[in-house]
XYZ file of C-alpha atoms in Angstrom:
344
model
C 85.684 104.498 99.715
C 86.601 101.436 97.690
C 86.822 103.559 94.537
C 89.343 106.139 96.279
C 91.242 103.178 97.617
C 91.528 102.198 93.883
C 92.624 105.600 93.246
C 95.104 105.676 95.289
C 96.344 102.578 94.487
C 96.705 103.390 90.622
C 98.538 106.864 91.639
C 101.054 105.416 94.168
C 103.284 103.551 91.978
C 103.293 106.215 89.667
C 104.480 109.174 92.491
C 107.241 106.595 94.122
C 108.044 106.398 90.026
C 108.784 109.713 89.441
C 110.194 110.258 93.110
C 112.871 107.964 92.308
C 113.510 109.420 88.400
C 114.405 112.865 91.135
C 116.159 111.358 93.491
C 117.868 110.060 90.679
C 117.992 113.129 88.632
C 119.461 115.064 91.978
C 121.839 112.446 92.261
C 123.041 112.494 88.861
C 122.906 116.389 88.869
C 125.093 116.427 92.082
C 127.666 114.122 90.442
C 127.777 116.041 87.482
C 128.814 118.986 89.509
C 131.297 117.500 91.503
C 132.976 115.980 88.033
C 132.597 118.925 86.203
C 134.661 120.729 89.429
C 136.926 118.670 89.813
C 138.289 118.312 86.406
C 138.792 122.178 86.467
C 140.530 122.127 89.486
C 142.731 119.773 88.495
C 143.032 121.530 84.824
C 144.217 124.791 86.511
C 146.023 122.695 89.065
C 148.483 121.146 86.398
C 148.684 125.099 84.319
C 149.923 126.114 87.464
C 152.431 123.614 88.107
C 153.967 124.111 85.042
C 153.706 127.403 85.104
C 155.463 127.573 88.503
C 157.974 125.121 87.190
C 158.951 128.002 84.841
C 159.845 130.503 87.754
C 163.615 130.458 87.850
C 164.537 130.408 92.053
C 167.710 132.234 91.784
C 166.487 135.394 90.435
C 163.175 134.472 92.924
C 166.023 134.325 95.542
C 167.308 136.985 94.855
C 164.386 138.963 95.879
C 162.928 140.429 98.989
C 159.628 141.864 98.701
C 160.502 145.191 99.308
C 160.167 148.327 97.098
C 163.977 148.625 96.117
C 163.119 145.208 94.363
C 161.867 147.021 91.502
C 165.137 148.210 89.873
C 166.973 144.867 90.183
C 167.139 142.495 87.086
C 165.755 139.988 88.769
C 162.441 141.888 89.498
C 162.009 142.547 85.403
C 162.962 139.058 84.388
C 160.131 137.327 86.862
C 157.957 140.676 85.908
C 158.383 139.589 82.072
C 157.525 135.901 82.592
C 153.985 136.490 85.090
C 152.976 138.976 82.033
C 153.527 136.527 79.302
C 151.907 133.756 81.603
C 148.562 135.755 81.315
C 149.128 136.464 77.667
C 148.968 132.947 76.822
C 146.128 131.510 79.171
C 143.263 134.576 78.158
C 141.191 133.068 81.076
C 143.787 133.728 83.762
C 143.074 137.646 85.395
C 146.392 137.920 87.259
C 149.549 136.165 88.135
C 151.692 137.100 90.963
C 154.113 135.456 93.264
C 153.682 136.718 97.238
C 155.788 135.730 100.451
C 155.102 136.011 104.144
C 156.664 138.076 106.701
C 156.284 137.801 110.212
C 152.732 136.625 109.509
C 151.817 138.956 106.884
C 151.850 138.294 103.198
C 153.615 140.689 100.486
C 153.466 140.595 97.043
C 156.686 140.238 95.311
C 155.592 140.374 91.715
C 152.495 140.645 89.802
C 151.154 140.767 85.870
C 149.767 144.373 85.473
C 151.911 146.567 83.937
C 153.094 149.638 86.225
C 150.326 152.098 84.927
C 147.953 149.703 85.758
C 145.127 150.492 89.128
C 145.199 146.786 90.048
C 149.105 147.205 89.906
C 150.825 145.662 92.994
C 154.111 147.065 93.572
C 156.846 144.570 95.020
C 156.418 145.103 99.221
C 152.723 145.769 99.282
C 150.888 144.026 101.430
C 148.003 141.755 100.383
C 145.883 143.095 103.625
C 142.667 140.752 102.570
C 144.970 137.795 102.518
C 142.633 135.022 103.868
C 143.732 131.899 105.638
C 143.154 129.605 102.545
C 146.055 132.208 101.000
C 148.380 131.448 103.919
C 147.525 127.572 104.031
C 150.729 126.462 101.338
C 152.931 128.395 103.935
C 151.629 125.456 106.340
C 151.206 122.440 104.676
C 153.311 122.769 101.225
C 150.792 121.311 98.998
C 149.200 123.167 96.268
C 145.269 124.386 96.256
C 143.052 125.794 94.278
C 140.595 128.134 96.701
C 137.024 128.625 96.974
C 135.713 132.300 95.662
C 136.881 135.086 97.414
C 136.753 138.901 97.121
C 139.622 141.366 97.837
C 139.725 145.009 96.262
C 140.208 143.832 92.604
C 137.133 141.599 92.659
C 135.898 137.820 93.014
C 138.220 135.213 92.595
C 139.261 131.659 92.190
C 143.146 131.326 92.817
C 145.520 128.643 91.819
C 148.099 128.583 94.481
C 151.548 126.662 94.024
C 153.951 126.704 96.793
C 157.763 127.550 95.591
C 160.232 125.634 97.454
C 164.153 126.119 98.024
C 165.939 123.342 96.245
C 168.421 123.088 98.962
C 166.523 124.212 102.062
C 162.868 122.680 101.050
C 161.749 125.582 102.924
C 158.582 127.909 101.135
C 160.592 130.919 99.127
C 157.224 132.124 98.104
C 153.453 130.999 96.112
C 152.583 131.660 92.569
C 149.681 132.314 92.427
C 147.065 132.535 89.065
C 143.644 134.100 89.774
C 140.218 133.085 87.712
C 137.079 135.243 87.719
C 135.040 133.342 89.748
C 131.864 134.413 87.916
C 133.160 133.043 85.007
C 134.266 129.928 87.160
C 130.697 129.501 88.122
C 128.801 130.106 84.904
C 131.168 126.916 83.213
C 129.714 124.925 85.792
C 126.223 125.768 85.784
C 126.290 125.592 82.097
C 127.217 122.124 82.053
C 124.692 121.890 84.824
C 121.917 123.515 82.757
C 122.587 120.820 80.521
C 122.488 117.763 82.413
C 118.912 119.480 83.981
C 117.519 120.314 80.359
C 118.213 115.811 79.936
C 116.592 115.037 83.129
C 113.588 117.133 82.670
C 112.917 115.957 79.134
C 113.162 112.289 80.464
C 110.418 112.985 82.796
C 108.102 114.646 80.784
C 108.852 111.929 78.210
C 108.252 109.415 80.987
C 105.428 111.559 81.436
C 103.733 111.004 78.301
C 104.177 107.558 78.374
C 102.949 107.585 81.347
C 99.528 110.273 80.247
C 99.438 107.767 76.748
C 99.408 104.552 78.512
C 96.685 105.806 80.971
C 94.610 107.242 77.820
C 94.935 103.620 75.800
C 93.668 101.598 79.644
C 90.867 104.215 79.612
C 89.925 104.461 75.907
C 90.412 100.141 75.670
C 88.188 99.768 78.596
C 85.810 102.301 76.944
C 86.018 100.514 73.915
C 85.202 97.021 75.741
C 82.639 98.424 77.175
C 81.015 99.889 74.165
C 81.412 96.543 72.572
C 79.773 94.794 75.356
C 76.984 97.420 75.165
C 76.678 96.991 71.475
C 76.534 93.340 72.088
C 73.796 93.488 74.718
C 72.318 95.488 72.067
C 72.876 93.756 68.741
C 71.384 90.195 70.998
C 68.201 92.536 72.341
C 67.717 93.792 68.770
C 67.632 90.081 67.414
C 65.720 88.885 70.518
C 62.882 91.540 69.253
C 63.139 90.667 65.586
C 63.146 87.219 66.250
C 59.643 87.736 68.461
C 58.120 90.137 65.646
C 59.096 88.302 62.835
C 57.239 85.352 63.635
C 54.174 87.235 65.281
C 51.287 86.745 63.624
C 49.832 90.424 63.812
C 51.034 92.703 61.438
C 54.022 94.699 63.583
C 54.738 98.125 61.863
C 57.296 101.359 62.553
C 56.945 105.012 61.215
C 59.411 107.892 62.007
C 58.684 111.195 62.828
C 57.910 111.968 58.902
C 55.339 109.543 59.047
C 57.509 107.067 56.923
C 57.897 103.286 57.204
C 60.770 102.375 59.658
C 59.495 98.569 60.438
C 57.395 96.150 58.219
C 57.561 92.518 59.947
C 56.602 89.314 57.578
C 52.764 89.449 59.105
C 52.376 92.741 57.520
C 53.588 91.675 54.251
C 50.846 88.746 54.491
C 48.315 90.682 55.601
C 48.629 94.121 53.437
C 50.193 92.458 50.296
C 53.732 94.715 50.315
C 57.021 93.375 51.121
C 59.348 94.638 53.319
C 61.613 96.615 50.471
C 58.445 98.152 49.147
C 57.174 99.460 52.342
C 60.343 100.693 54.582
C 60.722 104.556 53.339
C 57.501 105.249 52.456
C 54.534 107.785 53.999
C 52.418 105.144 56.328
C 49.093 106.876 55.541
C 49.744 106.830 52.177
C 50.531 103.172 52.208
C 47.340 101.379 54.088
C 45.305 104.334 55.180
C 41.707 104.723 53.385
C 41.628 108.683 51.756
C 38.648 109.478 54.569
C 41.362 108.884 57.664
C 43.858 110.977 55.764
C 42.605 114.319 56.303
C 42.282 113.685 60.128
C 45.815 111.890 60.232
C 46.728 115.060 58.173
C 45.406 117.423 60.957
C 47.316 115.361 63.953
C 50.514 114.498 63.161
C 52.308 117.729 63.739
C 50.911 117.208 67.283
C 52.172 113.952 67.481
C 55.536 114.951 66.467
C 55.876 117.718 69.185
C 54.603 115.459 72.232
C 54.065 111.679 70.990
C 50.213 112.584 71.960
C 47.320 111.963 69.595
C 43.706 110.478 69.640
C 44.740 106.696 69.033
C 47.898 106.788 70.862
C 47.766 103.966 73.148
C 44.064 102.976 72.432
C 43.435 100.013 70.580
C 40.665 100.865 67.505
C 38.826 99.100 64.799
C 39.719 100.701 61.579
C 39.613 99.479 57.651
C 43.124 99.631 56.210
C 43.613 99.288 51.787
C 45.713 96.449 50.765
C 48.323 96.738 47.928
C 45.937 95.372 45.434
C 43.049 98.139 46.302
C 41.070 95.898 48.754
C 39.792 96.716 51.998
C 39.881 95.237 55.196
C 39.353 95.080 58.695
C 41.899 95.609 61.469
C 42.302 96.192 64.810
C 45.066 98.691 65.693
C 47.100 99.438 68.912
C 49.037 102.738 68.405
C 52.215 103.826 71.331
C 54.309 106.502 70.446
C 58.246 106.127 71.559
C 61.044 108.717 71.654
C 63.901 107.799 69.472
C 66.998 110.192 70.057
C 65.163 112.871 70.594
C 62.189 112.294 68.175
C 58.975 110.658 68.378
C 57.923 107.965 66.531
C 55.174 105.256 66.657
């Protein structure tokens, strides 16, 4: 229980950490939307003001959204200035000024040329006219409108009211319509954007986060280890310490039946030191030639299961000195697994 409290402990910080880098990341997502919005409204806003600027109210005047419009001056002068409008802003689809009658709005000028299928003829009535297209009618302020369909496709409209100079009343709206898909995809580009920065900050926060868990981990590994090879390195000089100054001789051999240990007794008593001993075959060393056969004849066994005939017995045995002589000892034999391997 106490080591899930700790887990939870360590991983708390860490989740209300990355909750706020979202909340965050929403937040600055959202914002980046909104800015990216509104500086395109306000771009088109200030194209169509200047562009409705441009639409001379006498000929506008002059005109009465009806079919008979079509062969007056007027009509081909405004008709000349809505195509050049689109000629020279590529992302604007149509231009067109409308009016409203008795409710109803009529077109009293478009863009397309006369050959044209999305061709509105002066006096045709804009039948999926929606209240956002009536609202300048109402208020006199200029909008730009949310998408919308209608039988030429999805738009985003710029609409600028058109007022009498002497009256102040609403002559008409010019109106400039964006392809709303295209709208859309220049915001979530910029969108795409900002999300491709926030999700590389938090898988860079992340790493830092993975890296600085792996160093904690690998330094408390590493104190450990050193602790262990400290408890080790003290036990290991504890031991020496004991055989060194024992009295009996104290030796090692490896699973080859070489010298591993030779303490300073052994030196005394058998007459080799230390460097001459360590690496050499045991039997060889101290043995007498009429133990060697049998030591011969055992020792695989003893390598396979730390078993033999002296292992942990204590026996009286001669033993050969380094200068030839022979002598008596008394020898305790235990056999003790070393990675894997036995040795005695």
């Amino acid at each position: 229980m106490s080591n899930k409290n700790q887990i939870t402990r360590g991983l708390l910080p860490k989740i209300l950490f990355f909750l706020l880098i979202a909340v965050l990341g929403a937040s600055y997502l959202y914002f980046t939307w909104a800015s990216i919005k509104k500086e395109q409204t306000e771009n088109v806003l200030q194209i169509g003001k200047s562009v409705g600027a441009m639409i001379p109210k006498a000929d506008l005047l002059a005109l009465q959204a009806k079919p008979e419009d079509i062969d007056k001056p007027q009509y081909t002068v405004i008709k000349n200035i809505l195509k050049a409008i689109t000629k020279v802003n590529p992302k604007a689809r149509f231009a067109y000024l409308y009016t409203e009658q008795n409710g109803k709005i009529f077109f009293i000028a478009d863009s397309e040329p006369a050959e044209s299928e999305d061709y509105s003829p002066p006096g045709q009535e804009f039948t999926e006219a929606l209240p956002q297209d009536k609202q300048p009618f109402k208020d006199g302020k200029e909008t730009v409108t949310s998408p919308s369909y209608d039988r030429w496709g999805k738009w985003v409209s710029v609409l600028i009211p058109i007022k009498d100079d002497n009256t102040g009343k609403i002559i008409a709206v010019f109106g400039i319509d964006y392809d709303a898909t295209s709208w859309e995809v220049l915001i979530f580009r910029a969108l795409l954007k900002s999300s491709v920065i926030i999700i590389l900050l938090i898988l860079a926060l992340y790493f830092v986060f993975r890296i600085r868990a792996k160093n904690k981990s690998l330094n408390i590994e590493i104190s450990e280890r050193e602790k262990s090879d400290e408890a080790l390195f003290n036990s290991e000089v504890r031991m020496r310490s004991i055989t060194d100054s024992a009295q009996d001789a104290i030796l090692m051999m490896d699973r080859n039946g070489l010298v591993s240990y030779w303490n300073p007794a052994a030196e005394r008593i058998f007459g080799y030191t230390k460097e001459e001993a360590i690496g050499k075959d045991l039997h060889r060393l101290i043995v007498p030639e009429h133990y060697y056969q049998a030591h011969v004849a055992a020792f695989p066994v003893f390598k396979k299961t730390g078993l033999g005939d002296a292992v942990g017995k204590t026996l009286d045995l001669e033993a050969i000195r380094k200068d030839g002589t022979e002598i008596s000892v008394q020898l305790s034999l235990s056999s003790l697994k070393i990675k894997g391997e036995w040795n005695a």
